[in-house]
mmCIF file of C-alpha atoms and ligand atoms in Angstrom:
data_model
loop_
_atom_site.group_PDB
_atom_site.id
_atom_site.type_symbol
_atom_site.label_atom_id
_atom_site.label_comp_id
_atom_site.label_asym_id
_atom_site.label_seq_id
_atom_site.Cartn_x
_atom_site.Cartn_y
_atom_site.Cartn_z
ATOM 1 C CA MET A 1 39.052 54.231 -10.493
ATOM 2 C CA ARG A 2 40.085 54.320 -6.855
ATOM 3 C CA VAL A 3 43.431 55.956 -6.134
ATOM 4 C CA VAL A 4 45.111 55.198 -2.816
ATOM 5 C CA ILE A 5 48.233 57.045 -1.765
ATOM 6 C CA ALA A 6 50.350 54.734 0.358
ATOM 7 C CA LYS A 7 52.809 56.249 2.793
ATOM 8 C CA ASP A 8 55.765 54.210 1.577
ATOM 9 C CA TYR A 9 56.761 51.094 -0.358
ATOM 10 C CA GLU A 10 55.966 48.850 2.625
ATOM 11 C CA ASP A 11 52.489 50.328 2.941
ATOM 12 C CA MET A 12 51.844 50.035 -0.812
ATOM 13 C CA SER A 13 52.950 46.395 -0.785
ATOM 14 C CA ALA A 14 50.899 45.506 2.307
ATOM 15 C CA ARG A 15 47.765 47.069 0.816
ATOM 16 C CA ALA A 16 48.239 45.196 -2.457
ATOM 17 C CA ALA A 17 48.869 41.902 -0.653
ATOM 18 C CA ARG A 18 45.686 42.358 1.398
ATOM 19 C CA ILE A 19 43.634 42.750 -1.779
ATOM 20 C CA VAL A 20 45.212 39.646 -3.351
ATOM 21 C CA ALA A 21 44.777 37.616 -0.162
ATOM 22 C CA GLY A 22 41.160 38.787 0.135
ATOM 23 C CA GLN A 23 40.538 37.726 -3.449
ATOM 24 C CA ILE A 24 41.869 34.226 -2.715
ATOM 25 C CA TYR A 25 39.887 33.878 0.520
ATOM 26 C CA LEU A 26 36.707 34.821 -1.332
ATOM 27 C CA LYS A 27 37.452 32.668 -4.364
ATOM 28 C CA PRO A 28 40.081 29.979 -3.721
ATOM 29 C CA ASN A 29 40.322 29.081 -7.411
ATOM 30 C CA SER A 30 40.899 32.681 -8.511
ATOM 31 C CA VAL A 31 42.697 33.369 -11.764
ATOM 32 C CA LEU A 32 45.440 35.888 -11.012
ATOM 33 C CA GLY A 33 47.299 37.965 -13.576
ATOM 34 C CA LEU A 34 50.810 38.467 -12.218
ATOM 35 C CA ALA A 35 53.516 41.048 -12.821
ATOM 36 C CA THR A 36 57.289 41.053 -12.381
ATOM 37 C CA GLY A 37 59.791 43.890 -11.852
ATOM 38 C CA SER A 38 60.916 45.589 -8.658
ATOM 39 C CA THR A 39 57.532 46.991 -7.731
ATOM 40 C CA PRO A 40 55.591 43.837 -6.689
ATOM 41 C CA LEU A 41 58.521 42.135 -4.923
ATOM 42 C CA LEU A 42 57.455 43.035 -1.405
ATOM 43 C CA MET A 43 53.814 42.296 -2.198
ATOM 44 C CA TYR A 44 54.908 38.736 -3.049
ATOM 45 C CA LYS A 45 56.932 38.559 0.194
ATOM 46 C CA ASN A 46 53.842 39.620 2.140
ATOM 47 C CA LEU A 47 51.732 36.954 0.442
ATOM 48 C CA ILE A 48 54.342 34.318 1.275
ATOM 49 C CA MET A 49 54.183 35.479 4.892
ATOM 50 C CA VAL A 50 50.383 35.209 4.944
ATOM 51 C CA HIS A 51 50.707 31.711 3.465
ATOM 52 C CA HIS A 52 53.139 30.632 6.194
ATOM 53 C CA GLN A 53 51.515 32.406 9.118
ATOM 54 C CA VAL A 54 47.812 31.857 8.539
ATOM 55 C CA GLY A 55 47.762 29.246 5.810
ATOM 56 C CA LEU A 56 46.547 31.294 2.845
ATOM 57 C CA ASP A 57 45.949 28.469 0.391
ATOM 58 C CA PHE A 58 47.199 28.786 -3.195
ATOM 59 C CA SER A 59 46.479 25.169 -4.155
ATOM 60 C CA GLU A 60 43.585 26.070 -6.443
ATOM 61 C CA VAL A 61 44.902 29.442 -7.623
ATOM 62 C CA VAL A 62 45.608 29.783 -11.336
ATOM 63 C CA SER A 63 48.196 32.311 -12.517
ATOM 64 C CA PHE A 64 49.011 33.968 -15.812
ATOM 65 C CA ASN A 65 52.076 36.163 -16.004
ATOM 66 C CA LEU A 66 51.957 39.267 -18.111
ATOM 67 C CA ASP A 67 55.107 38.750 -20.099
ATOM 68 C CA GLU A 68 58.431 37.054 -20.712
ATOM 69 C CA TYR A 69 61.599 37.965 -22.590
ATOM 70 C CA LEU A 70 62.213 36.144 -25.843
ATOM 71 C CA GLY A 71 65.460 34.213 -25.966
ATOM 72 C CA LEU A 72 66.141 33.681 -22.259
ATOM 73 C CA GLN A 73 66.052 30.167 -20.825
ATOM 74 C CA SER A 74 63.809 29.793 -17.794
ATOM 75 C CA SER A 75 66.971 28.960 -15.807
ATOM 76 C CA ASN A 76 68.398 32.395 -16.656
ATOM 77 C CA GLU A 77 68.149 34.559 -13.548
ATOM 78 C CA GLN A 78 66.835 37.467 -15.586
ATOM 79 C CA SER A 79 63.958 35.523 -17.097
ATOM 80 C CA TYR A 80 60.579 36.275 -15.613
ATOM 81 C CA THR A 81 60.020 32.542 -15.146
ATOM 82 C CA TYR A 82 63.043 32.434 -12.872
ATOM 83 C CA TYR A 83 61.857 35.600 -11.089
ATOM 84 C CA MET A 84 58.405 34.137 -10.400
ATOM 85 C CA TYR A 85 59.655 30.809 -9.055
ATOM 86 C CA HIS A 86 62.454 32.398 -7.050
ATOM 87 C CA ASN A 87 60.417 35.248 -5.562
ATOM 88 C CA PHE A 88 57.028 33.640 -5.173
ATOM 89 C CA PHE A 89 55.941 30.257 -6.535
ATOM 90 C CA LYS A 90 58.475 28.057 -4.769
ATOM 91 C CA HIS A 91 57.492 29.597 -1.409
ATOM 92 C CA VAL A 92 53.752 28.894 -1.618
ATOM 93 C CA ASN A 93 51.613 25.848 -2.365
ATOM 94 C CA ILE A 94 50.550 26.837 -5.870
ATOM 95 C CA ASN A 95 50.068 23.845 -8.164
ATOM 96 C CA LYS A 96 52.663 23.893 -10.979
ATOM 97 C CA LYS A 97 50.066 22.907 -13.536
ATOM 98 C CA ASN A 98 48.145 26.085 -12.746
ATOM 99 C CA ILE A 99 51.116 28.360 -13.507
ATOM 100 C CA HIS A 100 51.255 30.023 -16.910
ATOM 101 C CA ILE A 101 54.118 32.137 -18.223
ATOM 102 C CA PRO A 102 54.756 32.715 -21.932
ATOM 103 C CA ASP A 103 57.547 30.475 -23.215
ATOM 104 C CA GLY A 104 60.412 32.778 -24.100
ATOM 105 C CA MET A 105 62.251 29.968 -25.892
ATOM 106 C CA THR A 106 59.379 28.994 -28.166
ATOM 107 C CA GLN A 107 60.183 28.176 -31.783
ATOM 108 C CA ASN A 108 56.735 29.363 -32.837
ATOM 109 C CA VAL A 109 55.928 32.726 -31.283
ATOM 110 C CA GLU A 110 52.611 33.130 -33.048
ATOM 111 C CA LEU A 111 51.337 29.766 -31.842
ATOM 112 C CA GLU A 112 52.625 30.404 -28.326
ATOM 113 C CA CYS A 113 50.672 33.683 -28.257
ATOM 114 C CA GLN A 114 47.469 32.032 -29.530
ATOM 115 C CA ASN A 115 47.797 29.217 -27.015
ATOM 116 C CA TYR A 116 48.318 31.708 -24.220
ATOM 117 C CA ASP A 117 45.164 33.626 -25.128
ATOM 118 C CA ASN A 118 43.225 30.359 -25.365
ATOM 119 C CA SER A 119 44.455 29.195 -21.974
ATOM 120 C CA ILE A 120 43.286 32.436 -20.354
ATOM 121 C CA LEU A 121 39.869 32.011 -21.951
ATOM 122 C CA GLU A 122 39.646 28.332 -20.982
ATOM 123 C CA ARG A 123 40.295 29.293 -17.373
ATOM 124 C CA GLY A 124 37.404 31.742 -17.540
ATOM 125 C CA GLY A 125 39.441 34.972 -17.745
ATOM 126 C CA THR A 126 41.410 36.799 -15.089
ATOM 127 C CA ASP A 127 39.749 37.654 -11.772
ATOM 128 C CA LEU A 128 42.463 39.960 -10.491
ATOM 129 C CA GLN A 129 45.264 41.481 -12.528
ATOM 130 C CA ILE A 130 48.331 42.999 -10.823
ATOM 131 C CA LEU A 131 50.164 45.634 -12.826
ATOM 132 C CA GLY A 132 53.287 47.721 -12.464
ATOM 133 C CA ILE A 133 53.971 50.606 -14.813
ATOM 134 C CA GLY A 134 57.068 51.451 -16.858
ATOM 135 C CA THR A 135 58.448 55.002 -16.879
ATOM 136 C CA ASN A 136 57.219 55.108 -20.467
ATOM 137 C CA GLY A 137 53.681 54.107 -19.431
ATOM 138 C CA HIS A 138 53.877 50.474 -20.456
ATOM 139 C CA ILE A 139 51.788 47.800 -18.735
ATOM 140 C CA GLY A 140 53.083 44.291 -19.225
ATOM 141 C CA PHE A 141 55.344 44.902 -22.217
ATOM 142 C CA ASN A 142 52.715 46.891 -24.087
ATOM 143 C CA GLU A 143 55.055 49.643 -25.184
ATOM 144 C CA PRO A 144 54.020 53.121 -26.372
ATOM 145 C CA ASP A 145 52.750 52.731 -29.912
ATOM 146 C CA ILE A 146 50.347 54.199 -32.433
ATOM 147 C CA LYS A 147 47.748 51.558 -31.556
ATOM 148 C CA PHE A 148 46.799 49.264 -28.691
ATOM 149 C CA GLU A 149 47.664 45.591 -29.282
ATOM 150 C CA ALA A 150 44.690 43.501 -28.193
ATOM 151 C CA THR A 151 45.957 40.012 -27.489
ATOM 152 C CA THR A 152 49.170 38.217 -26.576
ATOM 153 C CA HIS A 153 51.839 39.260 -29.031
ATOM 154 C CA LYS A 154 55.527 39.618 -29.791
ATOM 155 C CA VAL A 155 56.923 42.996 -28.763
ATOM 156 C CA LYS A 156 59.998 44.899 -29.792
ATOM 157 C CA LEU A 157 61.111 46.473 -26.531
ATOM 158 C CA ASP A 158 61.293 50.235 -26.317
ATOM 159 C CA ASP A 159 64.724 51.849 -25.828
ATOM 160 C CA GLU A 160 63.467 53.283 -22.525
ATOM 161 C CA THR A 161 62.501 49.801 -21.305
ATOM 162 C CA ILE A 162 65.840 48.325 -22.398
ATOM 163 C CA HIS A 163 67.613 51.117 -20.568
ATOM 164 C CA ALA A 164 65.431 50.788 -17.424
ATOM 165 C CA ASN A 165 65.781 47.006 -17.272
ATOM 166 C CA SER A 166 69.527 47.039 -17.958
ATOM 167 C CA ARG A 167 69.972 47.561 -14.188
ATOM 168 C CA PHE A 168 69.249 43.848 -13.774
ATOM 169 C CA PHE A 169 71.746 42.708 -16.455
ATOM 170 C CA ASN A 170 75.540 42.855 -16.672
ATOM 171 C CA SER A 171 75.381 45.218 -19.623
ATOM 172 C CA ILE A 172 72.776 46.947 -21.752
ATOM 173 C CA GLU A 173 73.735 44.661 -24.663
ATOM 174 C CA ALA A 174 72.604 41.646 -22.624
ATOM 175 C CA VAL A 175 69.010 42.899 -22.352
ATOM 176 C CA PRO A 176 66.772 41.005 -24.774
ATOM 177 C CA ARG A 177 65.298 43.163 -27.540
ATOM 178 C CA PHE A 178 62.068 41.191 -27.872
ATOM 179 C CA ALA A 179 59.450 39.753 -25.551
ATOM 180 C CA ILE A 180 56.019 38.160 -25.493
ATOM 181 C CA SER A 181 53.341 40.165 -23.711
ATOM 182 C CA MET A 182 49.664 39.840 -22.975
ATOM 183 C CA GLY A 183 47.770 42.492 -24.885
ATOM 184 C CA ILE A 184 45.589 45.337 -23.721
ATOM 185 C CA LYS A 185 42.381 43.378 -24.288
ATOM 186 C CA ASN A 186 43.677 40.540 -22.091
ATOM 187 C CA ILE A 187 44.439 43.064 -19.352
ATOM 188 C CA MET A 188 41.203 45.024 -19.723
ATOM 189 C CA HIS A 189 39.125 41.815 -19.543
ATOM 190 C CA ALA A 190 40.278 41.220 -15.964
ATOM 191 C CA LYS A 191 37.398 41.647 -13.538
ATOM 192 C CA LYS A 192 39.542 43.675 -11.174
ATOM 193 C CA ILE A 193 42.888 45.409 -11.622
ATOM 194 C CA ILE A 194 45.463 46.715 -9.149
ATOM 195 C CA LEU A 195 48.053 49.123 -10.537
ATOM 196 C CA LEU A 196 51.100 49.702 -8.348
ATOM 197 C CA ALA A 197 53.605 52.523 -8.648
ATOM 198 C CA ASP A 198 56.627 53.147 -6.485
ATOM 199 C CA GLY A 199 59.385 55.763 -6.667
ATOM 200 C CA GLU A 200 59.894 59.294 -7.828
ATOM 201 C CA ASN A 201 60.680 58.164 -11.372
ATOM 202 C CA LYS A 202 57.047 57.023 -11.777
ATOM 203 C CA ALA A 203 55.448 60.312 -10.648
ATOM 204 C CA ASP A 204 55.169 61.894 -14.060
ATOM 205 C CA VAL A 205 53.902 58.810 -15.877
ATOM 206 C CA ILE A 206 51.313 57.993 -13.205
ATOM 207 C CA TYR A 207 49.921 61.492 -13.531
ATOM 208 C CA ARG A 208 49.795 61.197 -17.325
ATOM 209 C CA ALA A 209 48.244 57.736 -17.220
ATOM 210 C CA LEU A 210 45.489 58.685 -14.796
ATOM 211 C CA PHE A 211 44.634 62.258 -15.724
ATOM 212 C CA GLU A 212 45.628 62.953 -19.293
ATOM 213 C CA GLY A 213 44.114 61.639 -22.520
ATOM 214 C CA ILE A 214 43.691 57.956 -23.280
ATOM 215 C CA THR A 215 46.326 57.135 -25.852
ATOM 216 C CA PRO A 216 48.417 54.137 -26.954
ATOM 217 C CA LYS A 217 51.409 56.440 -26.460
ATOM 218 C CA VAL A 218 50.793 55.961 -22.711
ATOM 219 C CA PRO A 219 49.420 52.396 -22.670
ATOM 220 C CA ALA A 220 48.392 52.518 -18.978
ATOM 221 C CA SER A 221 45.994 55.372 -19.786
ATOM 222 C CA ILE A 222 43.534 52.777 -21.146
ATOM 223 C CA LEU A 223 42.905 51.765 -17.528
ATOM 224 C CA GLN A 224 40.773 54.909 -17.165
ATOM 225 C CA LEU A 225 38.109 52.931 -19.050
ATOM 226 C CA HIS A 226 38.115 49.904 -16.749
ATOM 227 C CA GLN A 227 35.312 49.680 -14.215
ATOM 228 C CA ASP A 228 37.282 48.304 -11.275
ATOM 229 C CA VAL A 229 40.834 49.585 -10.960
ATOM 230 C CA THR A 230 42.567 50.280 -7.664
ATOM 231 C CA VAL A 231 45.725 52.322 -8.100
ATOM 232 C CA ILE A 232 48.070 52.130 -5.115
ATOM 233 C CA VAL A 233 50.696 54.791 -5.422
ATOM 234 C CA GLU A 234 53.488 55.254 -2.925
ATOM 235 C CA GLU A 235 54.147 58.849 -1.720
ATOM 236 C CA ARG A 236 57.070 59.655 -4.015
ATOM 237 C CA ALA A 237 55.267 58.322 -7.082
ATOM 238 C CA ALA A 238 52.205 60.332 -5.997
ATOM 239 C CA GLN A 239 53.944 63.719 -5.962
ATOM 240 C CA MET A 240 51.969 65.059 -8.894
ATOM 241 C CA LEU A 241 48.673 63.553 -7.723
ATOM 242 C CA LYS A 242 48.806 65.224 -4.364
ATOM 243 C CA THR A 243 47.798 68.539 -5.854
ATOM 244 C CA ARG A 244 44.505 66.764 -6.504
ATOM 245 C CA SER A 245 43.144 66.825 -3.005
ATOM 246 C CA GLN A 246 40.330 64.357 -3.688
ATOM 247 C CA PHE A 247 42.903 61.569 -3.659
ATOM 248 C CA GLU A 248 44.559 62.480 -0.390
ATOM 249 C CA ASN A 249 44.141 59.739 2.179
ATOM 250 C CA LYS A 250 42.019 60.983 5.020
HETATM 251 P P1 LIG B 301 59.576 48.023 -12.150
HETATM 252 O O1 LIG B 301 58.995 47.768 -13.592
HETATM 253 O O2 LIG B 301 58.572 47.476 -11.180
HETATM 254 O O3 LIG B 301 60.860 47.252 -12.121
HETATM 255 O O4 LIG B 301 59.756 49.499 -12.004
HETATM 256 C C1 LIG B 301 57.666 48.081 -13.828
HETATM 257 C C2 LIG B 301 57.320 47.757 -15.251
HETATM 258 O O5 LIG B 301 58.201 47.887 -16.118
HETATM 259 O O6 LIG B 301 56.173 47.386 -15.497
#
């Protein structure tokens, strides 16, 4: 695991975008695992800029998003489908048929989950997975639990997640209670992973995820077992890591 301490949110986002862009230059038909939330927003903006300025080509890129709320139409501004199109897809030349996001309006959740897993496999698995982290340690919507869920599954959202995400909704009651999320096996099968963390409120969980025991109670802790993870942590989120001098940027 490589831990990079970025000097601020801009630096974290630029570093992440460079890794994603590099991945696409090296393998134009890369399969990307994509995340939503506040954290990767500027990374997406940077990628859009690289697309416009130097023609980074997304035409062969395949994407799989980590998760989607159950019960929100894709036209709902809080759905992750809306987020992805609004903040990224509509600004680059990705081919719509290569975009995959779980269908939050599905009538058959189990089948939707199976199909999602099959699609990832058919595309040869994820080359590069982008992850944020919840204050409760979740990756995707893999919430703290007594076991790790392997594959794409229906999730009952944690109270902490509902509370954290209520900042995007008009009221806490409007936050969906359920979602579909890729599982831990889907995430761990990615060839390369980037974990991003920004803000003081992530300092404690990043420390626990990286340096304490591997436990489904802190789902991100499983990443300690992956062979190629780059963690890019912005200064404020790195407060507790900085006592560990081996991770200081030289
Ligand atoms: P955030 O969410 O980027 O909005 O903090 C991260 C997450 O919940 O994975």
